[in-house]
JSON list of C-alpha atoms and ligand atoms in Angstrom, two decimals:
[
{"chain": "A", "resi": 429, "resn": "MET", "atom": "CA", "xyz": [99.15, 92.42, 126.21]},
{"chain": "A", "resi": 430, "resn": "ASN", "atom": "CA", "xyz": [100.90, 89.18, 126.87]},
{"chain": "A", "resi": 431, "resn": "ALA", "atom": "CA", "xyz": [104.49, 88.61, 127.92]},
{"chain": "A", "resi": 432, "resn": "PRO", "atom": "CA", "xyz": [106.80, 87.57, 125.08]},
{"chain": "A", "resi": 433, "resn": "ASP", "atom": "CA", "xyz": [107.06, 83.82, 124.62]},
{"chain": "A", "resi": 434, "resn": "GLU", "atom": "CA", "xyz": [110.39, 81.98, 124.63]},
{"chain": "A", "resi": 435, "resn": "THR", "atom": "CA", "xyz": [111.16, 83.22, 121.11]},
{"chain": "A", "resi": 436, "resn": "GLY", "atom": "CA", "xyz": [110.86, 86.81, 122.34]},
{"chain": "A", "resi": 437, "resn": "THR", "atom": "CA", "xyz": [107.65, 87.49, 120.41]},
{"chain": "A", "resi": 438, "resn": "ALA", "atom": "CA", "xyz": [104.65, 89.07, 122.09]},
{"chain": "A", "resi": 439, "resn": "LEU", "atom": "CA", "xyz": [101.40, 87.55, 120.88]},
{"chain": "A", "resi": 440, "resn": "THR", "atom": "CA", "xyz": [98.60, 90.06, 121.52]},
{"chain": "A", "resi": 441, "resn": "ALA", "atom": "CA", "xyz": [94.90, 90.72, 120.85]},
{"chain": "A", "resi": 442, "resn": "VAL", "atom": "CA", "xyz": [93.35, 94.17, 120.71]},
{"chain": "A", "resi": 443, "resn": "ARG", "atom": "CA", "xyz": [89.97, 95.55, 119.76]},
{"chain": "A", "resi": 444, "resn": "GLY", "atom": "CA", "xyz": [90.23, 97.96, 116.89]},
{"chain": "A", "resi": 445, "resn": "ASP", "atom": "CA", "xyz": [90.52, 98.66, 113.17]},
{"chain": "A", "resi": 446, "resn": "ILE", "atom": "CA", "xyz": [93.28, 96.95, 111.26]},
{"chain": "A", "resi": 447, "resn": "THR", "atom": "CA", "xyz": [93.77, 99.91, 108.96]},
{"chain": "A", "resi": 448, "resn": "GLU", "atom": "CA", "xyz": [94.94, 102.05, 111.89]},
{"chain": "A", "resi": 449, "resn": "GLN", "atom": "CA", "xyz": [97.64, 99.77, 113.18]},
{"chain": "A", "resi": 450, "resn": "GLN", "atom": "CA", "xyz": [101.15, 101.14, 113.42]},
{"chain": "A", "resi": 451, "resn": "VAL", "atom": "CA", "xyz": [102.95, 97.99, 112.50]},
{"chain": "A", "resi": 452, "resn": "ASP", "atom": "CA", "xyz": [105.32, 96.85, 109.76]},
{"chain": "A", "resi": 453, "resn": "ALA", "atom": "CA", "xyz": [102.77, 94.64, 108.03]},
{"chain": "A", "resi": 454, "resn": "ILE", "atom": "CA", "xyz": [99.01, 94.28, 108.21]},
{"chain": "A", "resi": 455, "resn": "VAL", "atom": "CA", "xyz": [97.32, 91.20, 106.82]},
{"chain": "A", "resi": 456, "resn": "ASN", "atom": "CA", "xyz": [94.33, 91.53, 104.53]},
{"chain": "A", "resi": 457, "resn": "ALA", "atom": "CA", "xyz": [91.54, 88.94, 104.45]},
{"chain": "A", "resi": 458, "resn": "ALA", "atom": "CA", "xyz": [91.36, 89.25, 100.66]},
{"chain": "A", "resi": 459, "resn": "ASN", "atom": "CA", "xyz": [89.45, 87.26, 98.10]},
{"chain": "A", "resi": 460, "resn": "SER", "atom": "CA", "xyz": [91.05, 85.36, 95.24]},
{"chain": "A", "resi": 461, "resn": "SER", "atom": "CA", "xyz": [90.50, 88.12, 92.73]},
{"chain": "A", "resi": 462, "resn": "LEU", "atom": "CA", "xyz": [92.75, 90.49, 94.76]},
{"chain": "A", "resi": 463, "resn": "LEU", "atom": "CA", "xyz": [90.67, 93.28, 93.31]},
{"chain": "A", "resi": 464, "resn": "GLY", "atom": "CA", "xyz": [88.85, 94.31, 96.46]},
{"chain": "A", "resi": 465, "resn": "GLY", "atom": "CA", "xyz": [85.77, 93.26, 98.36]},
{"chain": "A", "resi": 466, "resn": "GLY", "atom": "CA", "xyz": [83.85, 94.00, 101.53]},
{"chain": "A", "resi": 467, "resn": "GLY", "atom": "CA", "xyz": [84.86, 93.82, 105.17]},
{"chain": "A", "resi": 468, "resn": "VAL", "atom": "CA", "xyz": [88.59, 94.23, 105.99]},
{"chain": "A", "resi": 469, "resn": "ASP", "atom": "CA", "xyz": [89.44, 94.17, 102.31]},
{"chain": "A", "resi": 470, "resn": "GLY", "atom": "CA", "xyz": [87.18, 97.05, 101.48]},
{"chain": "A", "resi": 471, "resn": "ALA", "atom": "CA", "xyz": [88.46, 99.12, 104.45]},
{"chain": "A", "resi": 472, "resn": "ILE", "atom": "CA", "xyz": [92.11, 98.55, 103.47]},
{"chain": "A", "resi": 473, "resn": "HIS", "atom": "CA", "xyz": [91.60, 99.56, 99.86]},
{"chain": "A", "resi": 474, "resn": "ARG", "atom": "CA", "xyz": [89.41, 102.55, 100.82]},
{"chain": "A", "resi": 475, "resn": "LYS", "atom": "CA", "xyz": [91.82, 103.97, 103.39]},
{"chain": "A", "resi": 476, "resn": "GLY", "atom": "CA", "xyz": [95.05, 102.85, 101.71]},
{"chain": "A", "resi": 477, "resn": "GLY", "atom": "CA", "xyz": [94.17, 104.46, 98.44]},
{"chain": "A", "resi": 478, "resn": "PRO", "atom": "CA", "xyz": [94.58, 103.41, 94.77]},
{"chain": "A", "resi": 479, "resn": "GLU", "atom": "CA", "xyz": [98.24, 102.38, 95.05]},
{"chain": "A", "resi": 480, "resn": "ILE", "atom": "CA", "xyz": [97.22, 99.09, 96.69]},
{"chain": "A", "resi": 481, "resn": "LEU", "atom": "CA", "xyz": [94.76, 98.20, 94.00]},
{"chain": "A", "resi": 482, "resn": "ALA", "atom": "CA", "xyz": [97.28, 99.13, 91.30]},
{"chain": "A", "resi": 483, "resn": "ALA", "atom": "CA", "xyz": [99.78, 96.70, 92.91]},
{"chain": "A", "resi": 484, "resn": "CYS", "atom": "CA", "xyz": [97.12, 94.01, 93.06]},
{"chain": "A", "resi": 485, "resn": "ARG", "atom": "CA", "xyz": [96.32, 94.54, 89.36]},
{"chain": "A", "resi": 486, "resn": "ARG", "atom": "CA", "xyz": [99.96, 94.08, 88.54]},
{"chain": "A", "resi": 487, "resn": "LEU", "atom": "CA", "xyz": [100.00, 90.80, 90.45]},
{"chain": "A", "resi": 488, "resn": "ARG", "atom": "CA", "xyz": [96.93, 89.65, 88.48]},
{"chain": "A", "resi": 489, "resn": "ALA", "atom": "CA", "xyz": [98.58, 90.69, 85.22]},
{"chain": "A", "resi": 490, "resn": "GLY", "atom": "CA", "xyz": [101.68, 88.71, 86.17]},
{"chain": "A", "resi": 491, "resn": "HIS", "atom": "CA", "xyz": [102.16, 85.61, 88.29]},
{"chain": "A", "resi": 492, "resn": "TYR", "atom": "CA", "xyz": [98.58, 85.49, 89.62]},
{"chain": "A", "resi": 493, "resn": "GLY", "atom": "CA", "xyz": [96.61, 85.60, 86.42]},
{"chain": "A", "resi": 494, "resn": "ARG", "atom": "CA", "xyz": [93.98, 83.27, 87.90]},
{"chain": "A", "resi": 495, "resn": "GLY", "atom": "CA", "xyz": [93.97, 85.00, 91.22]},
{"chain": "A", "resi": 496, "resn": "LEU", "atom": "CA", "xyz": [95.48, 84.11, 94.58]},
{"chain": "A", "resi": 497, "resn": "PRO", "atom": "CA", "xyz": [94.59, 80.60, 95.75]},
{"chain": "A", "resi": 498, "resn": "PRO", "atom": "CA", "xyz": [93.16, 80.20, 99.29]},
{"chain": "A", "resi": 499, "resn": "GLY", "atom": "CA", "xyz": [95.90, 79.68, 101.95]},
{"chain": "A", "resi": 500, "resn": "ARG", "atom": "CA", "xyz": [98.57, 81.65, 100.02]},
{"chain": "A", "resi": 501, "resn": "ALA", "atom": "CA", "xyz": [99.93, 85.12, 100.64]},
{"chain": "A", "resi": 502, "resn": "VAL", "atom": "CA", "xyz": [101.31, 87.98, 98.55]},
{"chain": "A", "resi": 503, "resn": "VAL", "atom": "CA", "xyz": [102.70, 91.38, 99.57]},
{"chain": "A", "resi": 504, "resn": "THR", "atom": "CA", "xyz": [101.92, 94.86, 98.28]},
{"chain": "A", "resi": 505, "resn": "THR", "atom": "CA", "xyz": [102.52, 98.44, 99.33]},
{"chain": "A", "resi": 506, "resn": "ALA", "atom": "CA", "xyz": [100.24, 99.77, 102.08]},
{"chain": "A", "resi": 507, "resn": "GLY", "atom": "CA", "xyz": [99.65, 103.02, 100.19]},
{"chain": "A", "resi": 508, "resn": "ARG", "atom": "CA", "xyz": [98.55, 105.68, 102.62]},
{"chain": "A", "resi": 509, "resn": "LEU", "atom": "CA", "xyz": [98.11, 103.35, 105.61]},
{"chain": "A", "resi": 510, "resn": "PRO", "atom": "CA", "xyz": [100.51, 103.67, 108.52]},
{"chain": "A", "resi": 511, "resn": "ALA", "atom": "CA", "xyz": [101.75, 100.09, 107.99]},
{"chain": "A", "resi": 512, "resn": "ARG", "atom": "CA", "xyz": [104.69, 99.59, 105.61]},
{"chain": "A", "resi": 513, "resn": "CYS", "atom": "CA", "xyz": [103.05, 96.81, 103.62]},
{"chain": "A", "resi": 514, "resn": "VAL", "atom": "CA", "xyz": [99.96, 94.69, 103.22]},
{"chain": "A", "resi": 515, "resn": "VAL", "atom": "CA", "xyz": [100.15, 90.92, 103.15]},
{"chain": "A", "resi": 516, "resn": "HIS", "atom": "CA", "xyz": [97.10, 89.69, 101.21]},
{"chain": "A", "resi": 517, "resn": "THR", "atom": "CA", "xyz": [95.87, 86.23, 101.98]},
{"chain": "A", "resi": 518, "resn": "VAL", "atom": "CA", "xyz": [92.69, 84.37, 101.04]},
{"chain": "A", "resi": 519, "resn": "GLY", "atom": "CA", "xyz": [90.93, 82.45, 103.80]},
{"chain": "A", "resi": 520, "resn": "PRO", "atom": "CA", "xyz": [88.67, 79.43, 103.34]},
{"chain": "A", "resi": 521, "resn": "VAL", "atom": "CA", "xyz": [84.96, 79.85, 102.83]},
{"chain": "A", "resi": 522, "resn": "TRP", "atom": "CA", "xyz": [83.31, 77.95, 105.66]},
{"chain": "A", "resi": 523, "resn": "THR", "atom": "CA", "xyz": [81.43, 74.87, 104.45]},
{"chain": "A", "resi": 524, "resn": "PRO", "atom": "CA", "xyz": [79.58, 72.81, 107.03]},
{"chain": "A", "resi": 525, "resn": "GLY", "atom": "CA", "xyz": [80.94, 69.27, 107.11]},
{"chain": "A", "resi": 526, "resn": "ARG", "atom": "CA", "xyz": [84.35, 70.32, 105.74]},
{"chain": "A", "resi": 527, "resn": "ALA", "atom": "CA", "xyz": [85.84, 71.78, 108.94]},
{"chain": "A", "resi": 528, "resn": "GLU", "atom": "CA", "xyz": [89.15, 69.97, 108.64]},
{"chain": "A", "resi": 529, "resn": "GLU", "atom": "CA", "xyz": [89.86, 71.27, 105.13]},
{"chain": "A", "resi": 530, "resn": "ALA", "atom": "CA", "xyz": [88.90, 74.77, 106.21]},
{"chain": "A", "resi": 531, "resn": "ALA", "atom": "CA", "xyz": [91.23, 74.58, 109.24]},
{"chain": "A", "resi": 532, "resn": "GLU", "atom": "CA", "xyz": [94.14, 73.51, 107.04]},
{"chain": "A", "resi": 533, "resn": "VAL", "atom": "CA", "xyz": [93.61, 76.49, 104.69]},
{"chain": "A", "resi": 534, "resn": "LEU", "atom": "CA", "xyz": [93.14, 78.93, 107.60]},
{"chain": "A", "resi": 535, "resn": "ALA", "atom": "CA", "xyz": [96.34, 77.72, 109.24]},
{"chain": "A", "resi": 536, "resn": "SER", "atom": "CA", "xyz": [98.16, 78.08, 105.93]},
{"chain": "A", "resi": 537, "resn": "CYS", "atom": "CA", "xyz": [96.98, 81.69, 105.60]},
{"chain": "A", "resi": 538, "resn": "HIS", "atom": "CA", "xyz": [98.73, 82.54, 108.91]},
{"chain": "A", "resi": 539, "resn": "THR", "atom": "CA", "xyz": [101.82, 80.49, 108.09]},
{"chain": "A", "resi": 540, "resn": "GLN", "atom": "CA", "xyz": [102.24, 81.92, 104.62]},
{"chain": "A", "resi": 541, "resn": "ALA", "atom": "CA", "xyz": [101.50, 85.51, 105.71]},
{"chain": "A", "resi": 542, "resn": "LEU", "atom": "CA", "xyz": [104.19, 85.32, 108.46]},
{"chain": "A", "resi": 543, "resn": "ARG", "atom": "CA", "xyz": [106.69, 83.75, 106.07]},
{"chain": "A", "resi": 544, "resn": "ALA", "atom": "CA", "xyz": [106.12, 86.59, 103.63]},
{"chain": "A", "resi": 545, "resn": "ALA", "atom": "CA", "xyz": [106.41, 89.14, 106.42]},
{"chain": "A", "resi": 546, "resn": "ALA", "atom": "CA", "xyz": [109.66, 87.60, 107.67]},
{"chain": "A", "resi": 547, "resn": "GLU", "atom": "CA", "xyz": [111.11, 87.70, 104.17]},
{"chain": "A", "resi": 548, "resn": "LEU", "atom": "CA", "xyz": [110.50, 91.41, 104.15]},
{"chain": "A", "resi": 549, "resn": "GLY", "atom": "CA", "xyz": [112.11, 91.83, 107.52]},
{"chain": "A", "resi": 550, "resn": "ALA", "atom": "CA", "xyz": [108.82, 92.87, 109.18]},
{"chain": "A", "resi": 551, "resn": "ARG", "atom": "CA", "xyz": [109.04, 92.65, 112.98]},
{"chain": "A", "resi": 552, "resn": "THR", "atom": "CA", "xyz": [105.48, 93.69, 113.88]},
{"chain": "A", "resi": 553, "resn": "VAL", "atom": "CA", "xyz": [102.48, 92.15, 112.14]},
{"chain": "A", "resi": 554, "resn": "ALA", "atom": "CA", "xyz": [98.69, 92.63, 112.60]},
{"chain": "A", "resi": 555, "resn": "PHE", "atom": "CA", "xyz": [96.10, 90.01, 111.61]},
{"chain": "A", "resi": 556, "resn": "PRO", "atom": "CA", "xyz": [92.30, 90.45, 111.37]},
{"chain": "A", "resi": 557, "resn": "ALA", "atom": "CA", "xyz": [90.04, 87.45, 112.19]},
{"chain": "A", "resi": 558, "resn": "ILE", "atom": "CA", "xyz": [90.50, 85.94, 108.72]},
{"chain": "A", "resi": 559, "resn": "SER", "atom": "CA", "xyz": [87.40, 84.18, 107.24]},
{"chain": "A", "resi": 560, "resn": "THR", "atom": "CA", "xyz": [85.10, 84.99, 110.19]},
{"chain": "A", "resi": 561, "resn": "GLY", "atom": "CA", "xyz": [83.12, 87.67, 108.38]},
{"chain": "A", "resi": 562, "resn": "ILE", "atom": "CA", "xyz": [81.72, 87.24, 104.88]},
{"chain": "A", "resi": 563, "resn": "PHE", "atom": "CA", "xyz": [83.38, 83.81, 104.60]},
{"chain": "A", "resi": 564, "resn": "GLY", "atom": "CA", "xyz": [81.36, 82.52, 107.54]},
{"chain": "A", "resi": 565, "resn": "TYR", "atom": "CA", "xyz": [83.96, 80.66, 109.62]},
{"chain": "A", "resi": 566, "resn": "PRO", "atom": "CA", "xyz": [82.67, 80.48, 113.26]},
{"chain": "A", "resi": 567, "resn": "VAL", "atom": "CA", "xyz": [84.89, 82.68, 115.44]},
{"chain": "A", "resi": 568, "resn": "ASP", "atom": "CA", "xyz": [85.28, 80.07, 118.19]},
{"chain": "A", "resi": 569, "resn": "ALA", "atom": "CA", "xyz": [86.51, 77.50, 115.66]},
{"chain": "A", "resi": 570, "resn": "ALA", "atom": "CA", "xyz": [88.76, 79.99, 113.84]},
{"chain": "A", "resi": 571, "resn": "ALA", "atom": "CA", "xyz": [90.59, 81.44, 116.87]},
{"chain": "A", "resi": 572, "resn": "PRO", "atom": "CA", "xyz": [92.45, 78.31, 118.04]},
{"chain": "A", "resi": 573, "resn": "VAL", "atom": "CA", "xyz": [93.47, 77.45, 114.48]},
{"chain": "A", "resi": 574, "resn": "ALA", "atom": "CA", "xyz": [94.76, 80.98, 113.82]},
{"chain": "A", "resi": 575, "resn": "VAL", "atom": "CA", "xyz": [96.59, 81.30, 117.15]},
{"chain": "A", "resi": 576, "resn": "ALA", "atom": "CA", "xyz": [98.23, 77.82, 116.91]},
{"chain": "A", "resi": 577, "resn": "ALA", "atom": "CA", "xyz": [99.39, 78.55, 113.36]},
{"chain": "A", "resi": 578, "resn": "VAL", "atom": "CA", "xyz": [100.88, 81.85, 114.37]},
{"chain": "A", "resi": 579, "resn": "ARG", "atom": "CA", "xyz": [102.71, 80.29, 117.31]},
{"chain": "A", "resi": 580, "resn": "ALA", "atom": "CA", "xyz": [104.20, 77.63, 115.05]},
{"chain": "A", "resi": 581, "resn": "ALA", "atom": "CA", "xyz": [105.17, 80.18, 112.37]},
{"chain": "A", "resi": 582, "resn": "VAL", "atom": "CA", "xyz": [106.83, 82.41, 114.92]},
{"chain": "A", "resi": 583, "resn": "HIS", "atom": "CA", "xyz": [108.93, 79.46, 116.13]},
{"chain": "A", "resi": 584, "resn": "GLU", "atom": "CA", "xyz": [109.77, 78.53, 112.56]},
{"chain": "A", "resi": 585, "resn": "ALA", "atom": "CA", "xyz": [110.93, 82.08, 111.83]},
{"chain": "A", "resi": 586, "resn": "ALA", "atom": "CA", "xyz": [112.99, 82.20, 115.01]},
{"chain": "A", "resi": 587, "resn": "GLY", "atom": "CA", "xyz": [114.70, 78.98, 113.95]},
{"chain": "A", "resi": 588, "resn": "ARG", "atom": "CA", "xyz": [115.77, 80.81, 110.75]},
{"chain": "A", "resi": 589, "resn": "GLY", "atom": "CA", "xyz": [117.00, 83.77, 112.72]},
{"chain": "A", "resi": 590, "resn": "HIS", "atom": "CA", "xyz": [114.00, 86.11, 112.30]},
{"chain": "A", "resi": 591, "resn": "VAL", "atom": "CA", "xyz": [112.45, 87.18, 115.57]},
{"chain": "A", "resi": 592, "resn": "PHE", "atom": "CA", "xyz": [109.06, 88.88, 115.37]},
{"chain": "A", "resi": 593, "resn": "GLU", "atom": "CA", "xyz": [108.69, 91.53, 118.07]},
{"chain": "A", "resi": 594, "resn": "GLU", "atom": "CA", "xyz": [104.85, 91.31, 118.08]},
{"chain": "A", "resi": 595, "resn": "VAL", "atom": "CA", "xyz": [102.14, 89.50, 116.27]},
{"chain": "A", "resi": 596, "resn": "ARG", "atom": "CA", "xyz": [98.82, 91.23, 117.01]},
{"chain": "A", "resi": 597, "resn": "PHE", "atom": "CA", "xyz": [95.26, 90.06, 116.36]},
{"chain": "A", "resi": 598, "resn": "VAL", "atom": "CA", "xyz": [93.01, 93.04, 115.69]},
{"chain": "A", "resi": 599, "resn": "LEU", "atom": "CA", "xyz": [89.35, 92.31, 116.34]},
{"chain": "A", "resi": 600, "resn": "PHE", "atom": "CA", "xyz": [86.47, 94.50, 115.38]},
{"chain": "A", "resi": 601, "resn": "SER", "atom": "CA", "xyz": [83.79, 93.15, 117.63]},
{"chain": "A", "resi": 602, "resn": "GLU", "atom": "CA", "xyz": [83.80, 92.59, 121.37]},
{"chain": "A", "resi": 603, "resn": "GLU", "atom": "CA", "xyz": [82.77, 88.97, 120.94]},
{"chain": "A", "resi": 604, "resn": "SER", "atom": "CA", "xyz": [85.63, 88.22, 118.53]},
{"chain": "A", "resi": 605, "resn": "TYR", "atom": "CA", "xyz": [88.01, 90.12, 120.82]},
{"chain": "A", "resi": 606, "resn": "ASP", "atom": "CA", "xyz": [86.99, 87.94, 123.82]},
{"chain": "A", "resi": 607, "resn": "ILE", "atom": "CA", "xyz": [87.49, 84.71, 121.91]},
{"chain": "A", "resi": 608, "resn": "TYR", "atom": "CA", "xyz": [90.84, 85.62, 120.36]},
{"chain": "A", "resi": 609, "resn": "ALA", "atom": "CA", "xyz": [92.15, 87.19, 123.61]},
{"chain": "A", "resi": 610, "resn": "ALA", "atom": "CA", "xyz": [91.32, 84.02, 125.53]},
{"chain": "A", "resi": 611, "resn": "GLU", "atom": "CA", "xyz": [93.14, 81.93, 122.94]},
{"chain": "A", "resi": 612, "resn": "VAL", "atom": "CA", "xyz": [96.21, 84.20, 122.96]},
{"chain": "A", "resi": 613, "resn": "ALA", "atom": "CA", "xyz": [96.31, 84.02, 126.78]},
{"chain": "A", "resi": 614, "resn": "ARG", "atom": "CA", "xyz": [96.24, 80.22, 126.80]},
{"chain": "L", "resi": 1397, "resn": "ADP", "atom": "P1", "xyz": [86.40, 87.19, 105.32]},
{"chain": "L", "resi": 1397, "resn": "ADP", "atom": "O1", "xyz": [85.87, 87.41, 103.91]},
{"chain": "L", "resi": 1397, "resn": "ADP", "atom": "O2", "xyz": [87.74, 86.50, 105.32]},
{"chain": "L", "resi": 1397, "resn": "ADP", "atom": "O3", "xyz": [85.43, 86.51, 106.18]},
{"chain": "L", "resi": 1397, "resn": "ADP", "atom": "P2", "xyz": [85.77, 89.83, 106.37]},
{"chain": "L", "resi": 1397, "resn": "ADP", "atom": "O4", "xyz": [86.53, 91.09, 106.04]},
{"chain": "L", "resi": 1397, "resn": "ADP", "atom": "O5", "xyz": [84.40, 89.71, 105.91]},
{"chain": "L", "resi": 1397, "resn": "ADP", "atom": "O6", "xyz": [86.73, 88.63, 105.83]},
{"chain": "L", "resi": 1397, "resn": "ADP", "atom": "O7", "xyz": [85.77, 89.63, 107.94]},
{"chain": "L", "resi": 1397, "resn": "ADP", "atom": "C1", "xyz": [86.82, 89.17, 108.69]},
{"chain": "L", "resi": 1397, "resn": "ADP", "atom": "C2", "xyz": [86.70, 89.79, 110.11]},
{"chain": "L", "resi": 1397, "resn": "ADP", "atom": "O8", "xyz": [87.23, 91.10, 110.13]},
{"chain": "L", "resi": 1397, "resn": "ADP", "atom": "C3", "xyz": [85.33, 89.88, 110.64]},
{"chain": "L", "resi": 1397, "resn": "ADP", "atom": "O9", "xyz": [85.30, 89.46, 111.99]},
{"chain": "L", "resi": 1397, "resn": "ADP", "atom": "C4", "xyz": [84.99, 91.36, 110.56]},
{"chain": "L", "resi": 1397, "resn": "ADP", "atom": "O10", "xyz": [84.13, 91.79, 111.56]},
{"chain": "L", "resi": 1397, "resn": "ADP", "atom": "C5", "xyz": [86.36, 91.97, 110.80]},
{"chain": "L", "resi": 1397, "resn": "ADP", "atom": "N1", "xyz": [86.59, 93.34, 110.27]},
{"chain": "L", "resi": 1397, "resn": "ADP", "atom": "C6", "xyz": [85.87, 94.02, 109.33]},
{"chain": "L", "resi": 1397, "resn": "ADP", "atom": "N2", "xyz": [86.47, 95.23, 109.12]},
{"chain": "L", "resi": 1397, "resn": "ADP", "atom": "C7", "xyz": [87.56, 95.30, 109.94]},
{"chain": "L", "resi": 1397, "resn": "ADP", "atom": "C8", "xyz": [88.57, 96.26, 110.18]},
{"chain": "L", "resi": 1397, "resn": "ADP", "atom": "N3", "xyz": [88.58, 97.43, 109.53]},
{"chain": "L", "resi": 1397, "resn": "ADP", "atom": "N4", "xyz": [89.54, 95.96, 111.07]},
{"chain": "L", "resi": 1397, "resn": "ADP", "atom": "C9", "xyz": [89.54, 94.75, 111.73]},
{"chain": "L", "resi": 1397, "resn": "ADP", "atom": "N5", "xyz": [88.65, 93.83, 111.52]},
{"chain": "L", "resi": 1397, "resn": "ADP", "atom": "C10", "xyz": [87.63, 94.07, 110.66]}
]
């Protein structure tokens, strides 16, 4: 647990399961289809129940007919999860030689997810290590991008009068936890 920064927001890293977090909003590392997948996405749909998938299908039937583009974020119910809502975002697929492009998209995921959360009035938000699983982004490259983007978005929100109480990174593995925790502590 880190002390709140000058905006009053605590940036934290914990080891755990994102589906169990008692926060206003959890972020899903979704894929563009919004219709479920493996990893975090699979766990959220499995534990959250069919309401989340039904909401995603409505998004696909409406504004997101072609799916959610990487770097963007949309909100649905959290179904049976303890969180109030799920912010779905699509991370970049890691492609060797295209690190800069991937970093821009990964940063955008965090920025857009926090903008969506702020619009809903969420004060506590939990992120997984977006893109570092099936999408192959190296954890030590992803962590600084994710944390810097969150810091900037927290400042941006504070400038508009929305103060997040806590933004929490929830890491499944010890290795990811160590890397994100070090970045958060910096
Ligand atoms: P992506 O497709 O964006 O890479 P993944 O879901 O495959 O997303 O993985 C992102 C990260 O989330 C990985 O580090 C993975 O170990 C981790 N992860 C998987 N399940 C959970 C969970 N239930 N809670 C938190 N993190 C998880």
